[in-house]
mmCIF file of C-alpha atoms and ligand atoms in Angstrom:
data_model
loop_
_atom_site.group_PDB
_atom_site.id
_atom_site.type_symbol
_atom_site.label_atom_id
_atom_site.label_comp_id
_atom_site.label_asym_id
_atom_site.label_seq_id
_atom_site.Cartn_x
_atom_site.Cartn_y
_atom_site.Cartn_z
ATOM 1 C CA UNK D 1 -31.172 20.361 15.182
ATOM 2 C CA UNK D 2 -33.797 17.887 14.020
ATOM 3 C CA UNK D 3 -32.016 16.184 11.106
ATOM 4 C CA UNK D 4 -30.921 12.616 11.664
ATOM 5 C CA UNK D 5 -27.234 12.379 12.506
ATOM 6 C CA UNK D 6 -24.852 10.399 10.281
ATOM 7 C CA UNK D 7 -22.836 9.499 13.354
ATOM 8 C CA UNK D 8 -24.133 9.184 16.870
ATOM 9 C CA UNK D 9 -21.661 8.488 19.674
ATOM 10 C CA UNK D 10 -23.049 7.486 23.074
ATOM 11 C CA UNK D 11 -21.079 6.729 26.214
ATOM 12 C CA UNK D 12 -17.796 6.231 24.354
ATOM 13 C CA UNK D 13 -14.929 5.303 26.654
ATOM 14 C CA UNK D 14 -11.412 4.090 26.016
ATOM 15 C CA UNK D 15 -8.925 2.753 28.515
ATOM 16 C CA UNK D 16 -5.498 1.340 27.866
ATOM 17 C CA UNK D 17 -4.293 -1.663 29.736
ATOM 18 C CA UNK D 18 -0.605 -1.438 30.634
ATOM 19 C CA UNK D 19 0.175 -5.095 31.167
ATOM 20 C CA UNK D 20 3.693 -4.610 32.564
ATOM 21 C CA UNK D 21 2.395 -2.326 35.291
ATOM 22 C CA UNK D 22 -0.953 -4.050 35.748
ATOM 23 C CA UNK D 23 -2.715 -0.682 35.330
ATOM 24 C CA UNK D 24 -5.662 0.681 33.407
ATOM 25 C CA UNK D 25 -5.020 4.141 31.937
ATOM 26 C CA UNK D 26 -8.252 5.997 31.175
ATOM 27 C CA UNK D 27 -8.228 8.024 27.976
ATOM 28 C CA UNK D 28 -11.692 9.146 26.859
ATOM 29 C CA UNK D 29 -14.546 8.671 29.272
ATOM 30 C CA UNK D 30 -18.305 8.689 28.638
ATOM 31 C CA UNK D 31 -18.286 10.889 25.547
ATOM 32 C CA UNK D 32 -21.570 11.689 23.717
ATOM 33 C CA UNK D 33 -22.137 13.697 20.546
ATOM 34 C CA UNK D 34 -23.673 13.656 17.064
ATOM 35 C CA UNK D 35 -22.271 14.474 13.638
ATOM 36 C CA UNK D 36 -24.562 15.626 10.818
ATOM 37 C CA UNK D 37 -24.317 15.681 7.029
ATOM 38 C CA UNK D 38 -22.864 18.990 5.850
ATOM 39 C CA UNK D 39 -21.883 20.017 9.391
ATOM 40 C CA UNK D 40 -18.657 20.006 11.354
ATOM 41 C CA UNK D 41 -18.475 18.878 14.963
ATOM 42 C CA UNK D 42 -15.272 19.992 16.727
ATOM 43 C CA UNK D 43 -13.756 18.143 19.678
ATOM 44 C CA UNK D 44 -11.935 20.499 22.004
ATOM 45 C CA UNK D 45 -10.108 20.112 25.309
ATOM 46 C CA UNK D 46 -6.536 20.162 26.624
ATOM 47 C CA UNK D 47 -3.865 17.760 25.445
ATOM 48 C CA UNK D 48 -4.456 14.311 26.934
ATOM 49 C CA UNK D 49 -8.233 14.806 27.104
ATOM 50 C CA UNK D 50 -8.747 11.833 24.793
ATOM 51 C CA UNK D 51 -9.675 13.685 21.587
ATOM 52 C CA UNK D 52 -7.483 11.629 19.250
ATOM 53 C CA UNK D 53 -8.617 8.440 20.999
ATOM 54 C CA UNK D 54 -12.246 9.227 20.090
ATOM 55 C CA UNK D 55 -11.320 9.584 16.394
ATOM 56 C CA UNK D 56 -9.209 6.430 16.493
ATOM 57 C CA UNK D 57 -12.095 4.583 18.162
ATOM 58 C CA UNK D 58 -14.489 5.624 15.385
ATOM 59 C CA UNK D 59 -11.998 4.622 12.663
ATOM 60 C CA UNK D 60 -11.250 1.516 14.735
ATOM 61 C CA UNK D 61 -7.519 2.111 14.926
ATOM 62 C CA UNK D 62 -8.376 1.452 18.592
ATOM 63 C CA UNK D 63 -11.129 -0.847 19.771
ATOM 64 C CA UNK D 64 -13.416 1.224 22.042
ATOM 65 C CA UNK D 65 -13.698 -0.040 25.640
ATOM 66 C CA UNK D 66 -17.398 0.785 25.882
ATOM 67 C CA UNK D 67 -20.161 2.824 24.296
ATOM 68 C CA UNK D 68 -22.025 2.867 21.009
ATOM 69 C CA UNK D 69 -20.943 4.436 17.732
ATOM 70 C CA UNK D 70 -23.957 4.346 15.459
ATOM 71 C CA UNK D 71 -23.064 5.092 11.853
ATOM 72 C CA UNK D 72 -25.833 5.566 9.279
ATOM 73 C CA UNK D 73 -24.460 4.036 6.065
ATOM 74 C CA UNK D 74 -25.238 5.376 2.576
ATOM 75 C CA UNK D 75 -27.384 2.271 1.986
ATOM 76 C CA UNK D 76 -29.590 3.145 4.973
ATOM 77 C CA UNK D 77 -28.222 0.504 7.357
ATOM 78 C CA UNK D 78 -27.116 1.565 10.830
ATOM 79 C CA UNK D 79 -23.904 -0.041 12.093
ATOM 80 C CA UNK D 80 -22.319 0.088 15.519
ATOM 81 C CA UNK D 81 -18.683 0.827 14.721
ATOM 82 C CA UNK D 82 -17.721 -0.165 18.263
ATOM 83 C CA UNK D 83 -18.859 -3.710 17.541
ATOM 84 C CA UNK D 84 -18.819 -4.436 13.803
ATOM 85 C CA UNK D 85 -16.174 -6.780 12.424
ATOM 86 C CA UNK D 86 -12.897 -5.825 10.752
ATOM 87 C CA UNK D 87 -14.162 -6.560 7.242
ATOM 88 C CA UNK D 88 -17.063 -4.173 7.642
ATOM 89 C CA UNK D 89 -14.720 -1.469 8.927
ATOM 90 C CA UNK D 90 -12.285 -1.969 6.062
ATOM 91 C CA UNK D 91 -15.134 -1.702 3.552
ATOM 92 C CA UNK D 92 -16.368 1.532 5.154
ATOM 93 C CA UNK D 93 -12.839 2.967 5.144
ATOM 94 C CA UNK D 94 -12.637 2.317 1.407
ATOM 95 C CA UNK D 95 -15.958 3.846 0.549
ATOM 96 C CA UNK D 96 -17.417 6.143 3.221
ATOM 97 C CA UNK D 97 -15.191 7.071 6.148
ATOM 98 C CA UNK D 98 -11.927 9.003 5.779
ATOM 99 C CA UNK D 99 -9.331 9.951 8.390
ATOM 100 C CA UNK D 100 -6.671 12.636 8.092
ATOM 101 C CA UNK D 101 -4.334 11.691 10.929
ATOM 102 C CA UNK D 102 -1.699 13.961 12.456
ATOM 103 C CA UNK D 103 1.127 12.221 10.650
ATOM 104 C CA UNK D 104 1.540 10.969 7.101
ATOM 105 C CA UNK D 105 1.893 7.232 6.698
ATOM 106 C CA UNK D 106 2.914 6.296 3.167
ATOM 107 C CA UNK D 107 4.693 3.459 1.415
ATOM 108 C CA UNK D 108 8.436 4.236 1.316
ATOM 109 C CA UNK D 109 8.995 4.576 -2.443
ATOM 110 C CA UNK D 110 5.582 5.709 -3.656
ATOM 111 C CA UNK D 111 5.475 8.974 -5.628
ATOM 112 C CA UNK D 112 3.516 11.750 -3.898
ATOM 113 C CA UNK D 113 0.863 11.888 -6.626
ATOM 114 C CA UNK D 114 0.262 8.145 -6.176
ATOM 115 C CA UNK D 115 0.087 8.494 -2.376
ATOM 116 C CA UNK D 116 -2.656 11.084 -2.868
ATOM 117 C CA UNK D 117 -4.421 9.118 -5.623
ATOM 118 C CA UNK D 118 -4.430 5.896 -3.531
ATOM 119 C CA UNK D 119 -8.055 6.184 -2.320
ATOM 120 C CA UNK D 120 -9.176 6.617 -5.946
ATOM 121 C CA UNK D 121 -7.034 3.673 -7.134
ATOM 122 C CA UNK D 122 -8.715 1.580 -4.431
ATOM 123 C CA UNK D 123 -12.112 2.496 -5.790
ATOM 124 C CA UNK D 124 -11.052 1.279 -9.213
ATOM 125 C CA UNK D 125 -10.702 4.662 -10.932
ATOM 126 C CA UNK D 126 -8.510 4.692 -14.051
ATOM 127 C CA UNK D 127 -4.958 5.361 -12.792
ATOM 128 C CA UNK D 128 -4.161 8.287 -15.076
ATOM 129 C CA UNK D 129 -7.498 9.948 -14.286
ATOM 130 C CA UNK D 130 -6.856 9.431 -10.540
ATOM 131 C CA UNK D 131 -3.354 10.935 -10.859
ATOM 132 C CA UNK D 132 -4.767 13.932 -12.699
ATOM 133 C CA UNK D 133 -7.173 14.550 -9.800
ATOM 134 C CA UNK D 134 -4.304 14.096 -7.330
ATOM 135 C CA UNK D 135 -2.262 16.743 -9.171
ATOM 136 C CA UNK D 136 -5.183 19.169 -9.045
ATOM 137 C CA UNK D 137 -5.515 18.788 -5.266
ATOM 138 C CA UNK D 138 -1.727 18.999 -4.730
ATOM 139 C CA UNK D 139 -1.683 22.179 -6.781
ATOM 140 C CA UNK D 140 -4.555 23.650 -4.775
ATOM 141 C CA UNK D 141 -2.659 22.891 -1.573
ATOM 142 C CA UNK D 142 0.417 24.626 -3.066
ATOM 143 C CA UNK D 143 2.714 21.599 -3.198
ATOM 144 C CA UNK D 144 5.229 22.552 -5.931
ATOM 145 C CA UNK D 145 5.039 20.485 -9.118
ATOM 146 C CA UNK D 146 8.662 19.329 -8.814
ATOM 147 C CA UNK D 147 7.649 17.306 -5.741
ATOM 148 C CA UNK D 148 4.684 15.443 -7.240
ATOM 149 C CA UNK D 149 6.785 12.641 -8.732
ATOM 150 C CA UNK D 150 8.984 11.937 -5.689
ATOM 151 C CA UNK D 151 8.130 10.155 -2.412
ATOM 152 C CA UNK D 152 7.118 12.461 0.473
ATOM 153 C CA UNK D 153 9.593 10.819 2.914
ATOM 154 C CA UNK D 154 11.984 13.789 2.889
ATOM 155 C CA UNK D 155 9.337 16.534 2.780
ATOM 156 C CA UNK D 156 9.062 19.164 5.517
ATOM 157 C CA UNK D 157 6.413 18.736 8.232
ATOM 158 C CA UNK D 158 4.083 21.211 6.526
ATOM 159 C CA UNK D 159 4.500 19.548 3.113
ATOM 160 C CA UNK D 160 3.774 16.106 4.577
ATOM 161 C CA UNK D 161 0.702 17.476 6.285
ATOM 162 C CA UNK D 162 -0.561 18.892 2.987
ATOM 163 C CA UNK D 163 0.001 15.550 1.223
ATOM 164 C CA UNK D 164 -1.916 13.850 4.041
ATOM 165 C CA UNK D 165 -4.766 16.329 3.674
ATOM 166 C CA UNK D 166 -4.798 15.981 -0.121
ATOM 167 C CA UNK D 167 -5.218 12.201 0.239
ATOM 168 C CA UNK D 168 -8.023 12.627 2.782
ATOM 169 C CA UNK D 169 -9.926 15.288 0.848
ATOM 170 C CA UNK D 170 -9.620 13.701 -2.619
ATOM 171 C CA UNK D 171 -11.671 10.701 -1.507
ATOM 172 C CA UNK D 172 -14.746 12.853 -0.708
ATOM 173 C CA UNK D 173 -15.903 10.534 2.079
ATOM 174 C CA UNK D 174 -19.382 10.800 3.656
ATOM 175 C CA UNK D 175 -17.759 11.117 7.066
ATOM 176 C CA UNK D 176 -14.357 12.742 7.430
ATOM 177 C CA UNK D 177 -12.301 12.608 10.629
ATOM 178 C CA UNK D 178 -9.607 15.289 10.935
ATOM 179 C CA UNK D 179 -6.930 15.268 13.660
ATOM 180 C CA UNK D 180 -5.162 18.655 13.791
ATOM 181 C CA UNK D 181 -4.898 18.844 10.004
ATOM 182 C CA UNK D 182 -3.451 22.355 9.916
ATOM 183 C CA UNK D 183 -1.125 22.315 12.945
ATOM 184 C CA UNK D 184 2.044 22.910 10.884
ATOM 185 C CA UNK D 185 0.639 25.028 8.053
ATOM 186 C CA UNK D 186 1.237 28.719 7.367
ATOM 187 C CA UNK D 187 -1.785 31.078 7.491
ATOM 188 C CA UNK D 188 -2.179 31.228 3.693
ATOM 189 C CA UNK D 189 -2.295 27.435 3.276
ATOM 190 C CA UNK D 190 -4.555 27.183 6.317
ATOM 191 C CA UNK D 191 -6.983 29.505 4.511
ATOM 192 C CA UNK D 192 -6.929 27.193 1.477
ATOM 193 C CA UNK D 193 -7.710 24.222 3.741
ATOM 194 C CA UNK D 194 -10.532 26.144 5.431
ATOM 195 C CA UNK D 195 -12.009 26.853 1.991
ATOM 196 C CA UNK D 196 -11.748 23.197 0.978
ATOM 197 C CA UNK D 197 -13.421 22.082 4.217
ATOM 198 C CA UNK D 198 -16.207 24.611 3.660
ATOM 199 C CA UNK D 199 -16.712 23.309 0.103
ATOM 200 C CA UNK D 200 -16.943 19.744 1.392
ATOM 201 C CA UNK D 201 -19.496 20.816 3.987
ATOM 202 C CA UNK D 202 -21.597 22.352 1.224
ATOM 203 C CA UNK D 203 -21.353 19.079 -0.682
ATOM 204 C CA UNK D 204 -22.782 17.291 2.361
ATOM 205 C CA UNK D 205 -19.719 15.710 3.989
ATOM 206 C CA UNK D 206 -20.139 15.177 7.730
ATOM 207 C CA UNK D 207 -16.988 16.082 9.664
ATOM 208 C CA UNK D 208 -15.553 15.442 13.079
ATOM 209 C CA UNK D 209 -12.443 17.491 13.689
ATOM 210 C CA UNK D 210 -9.783 18.411 16.211
ATOM 211 C CA UNK D 211 -8.080 21.750 15.522
ATOM 212 C CA UNK D 212 -4.853 22.989 17.001
ATOM 213 C CA UNK D 213 -5.966 26.623 16.684
ATOM 214 C CA UNK D 214 -9.155 27.736 18.507
ATOM 215 C CA UNK D 215 -9.676 30.268 15.707
ATOM 216 C CA UNK D 216 -10.401 27.402 13.287
ATOM 217 C CA UNK D 217 -13.075 26.036 15.622
ATOM 218 C CA UNK D 218 -14.681 29.496 15.432
ATOM 219 C CA UNK D 219 -14.509 29.531 11.656
ATOM 220 C CA UNK D 220 -15.603 25.985 10.895
ATOM 221 C CA UNK D 221 -17.490 24.297 13.715
ATOM 222 C CA UNK D 222 -21.287 23.935 13.799
ATOM 223 C CA UNK D 223 -21.167 22.015 17.111
ATOM 224 C CA UNK D 224 -18.460 21.987 19.773
ATOM 225 C CA UNK D 225 -17.891 19.098 22.186
ATOM 226 C CA UNK D 226 -15.564 19.663 25.138
ATOM 227 C CA UNK D 227 -13.581 16.733 26.561
ATOM 228 C CA UNK D 228 -11.885 16.874 29.948
ATOM 229 C CA UNK D 229 -8.782 14.864 30.817
ATOM 230 C CA UNK D 230 -9.282 11.999 33.280
ATOM 231 C CA UNK D 231 -7.726 12.678 36.682
ATOM 232 C CA UNK D 232 -4.544 10.791 37.528
ATOM 233 C CA UNK D 233 -6.119 8.870 40.408
ATOM 234 C CA UNK D 234 -8.676 7.349 38.032
ATOM 235 C CA UNK D 235 -5.837 5.107 36.788
ATOM 236 C CA UNK D 236 -6.505 1.929 38.651
ATOM 237 C CA UNK D 237 -5.103 -1.524 39.169
ATOM 238 C CA UNK D 238 -6.522 -4.143 36.834
ATOM 239 C CA UNK D 239 -8.851 -6.338 38.900
HETATM 240 N N1 LIG L 301 -1.830 3.549 22.589
HETATM 241 C C1 LIG L 301 -1.890 4.083 23.802
HETATM 242 N N2 LIG L 301 -1.453 3.412 24.905
HETATM 243 C C2 LIG L 301 -1.524 3.948 26.140
HETATM 244 N N3 LIG L 301 -2.051 5.169 26.407
HETATM 245 C C3 LIG L 301 -2.494 5.886 25.374
HETATM 246 C C4 LIG L 301 -2.456 5.395 24.013
HETATM 247 N N4 LIG L 301 -2.996 6.347 23.193
HETATM 248 C C5 LIG L 301 -3.360 7.370 23.987
HETATM 249 N N5 LIG L 301 -3.068 7.103 25.299
HETATM 250 C C6 LIG L 301 -3.316 7.968 26.448
HETATM 251 O O1 LIG L 301 -4.661 8.387 26.427
HETATM 252 C C7 LIG L 301 -4.756 9.738 26.867
HETATM 253 C C8 LIG L 301 -5.477 10.579 25.816
HETATM 254 O O2 LIG L 301 -4.681 10.655 24.633
HETATM 255 P P1 LIG L 301 -5.177 11.322 23.292
HETATM 256 O O3 LIG L 301 -6.432 10.662 22.877
HETATM 257 O O4 LIG L 301 -4.044 11.298 22.341
HETATM 258 O O5 LIG L 301 -5.506 12.810 23.788
HETATM 259 P P2 LIG L 301 -5.582 14.194 22.991
HETATM 260 O O6 LIG L 301 -5.705 13.887 21.535
HETATM 261 O O7 LIG L 301 -6.784 14.888 23.557
HETATM 262 O O8 LIG L 301 -4.322 14.926 23.325
HETATM 263 C C9 LIG L 301 -3.334 10.219 27.135
HETATM 264 O O9 LIG L 301 -3.104 10.104 28.507
HETATM 265 C C10 LIG L 301 -2.502 9.246 26.353
HETATM 266 O O10 LIG L 301 -1.249 9.085 26.919
HETATM 267 MG MG1 LIG L 302 -4.480 14.348 19.922
#
């Protein structure tokens, strides 16, 4: 592939320092890959291989321990997400980089349609127009209308996951990170999500995804990157 990547990860590593035990726990180690506009890169590997840690490092939920994460911004600038400051990351999260995590985090009393419309509110879209878009996406993801006005706190796992996806997809980010977005969905809803991901690819969104089902990697991935779990004896005492 000769196109310039939107995201280029080189030598990414993450370790966790367990202060009480004076130990370093390796998570992801020396990971390299690229993500391109309109393409999906899938991270695969057994549980504990450090897949989620890579996504969290890019979104800066975690600060990477080493490596470079070059992100080509819409304005042409290249930023190293492993090193840029918190303000720059927050600005990118609002405008360019989205993350559908495994679990839904929402304000306790916010109505579902407002949870989904949040990224559009943040961009200053008229609230009623944003809600209308939220309802369209909720409908597409087969969340029944009677649930749109109530908070998602008591929803089933699959319903919460669909609300989480709706919020991630509505924002149409340039780079979308997906961590097992369909793990608790039935096959029919999974097909809807696959279609939505394919549409976003056609619109040029670059995606980095972890899928619970290998079949989805087959259906959606343009590149596959395999991570291997660190061996237990690589956990070492902090010097
Ligand atoms: N916040 C954390 N503190 C300590 N260890 C963590 C933390 N997050 C992840 N890890 C460890 O890092 C390793 C990789 O985790 P993760 O990135 O979630 O893997 P995967 O998504 O491939 O299952 C695991 O051993 C996990 O326990
Ligand atoms: Mg994970």
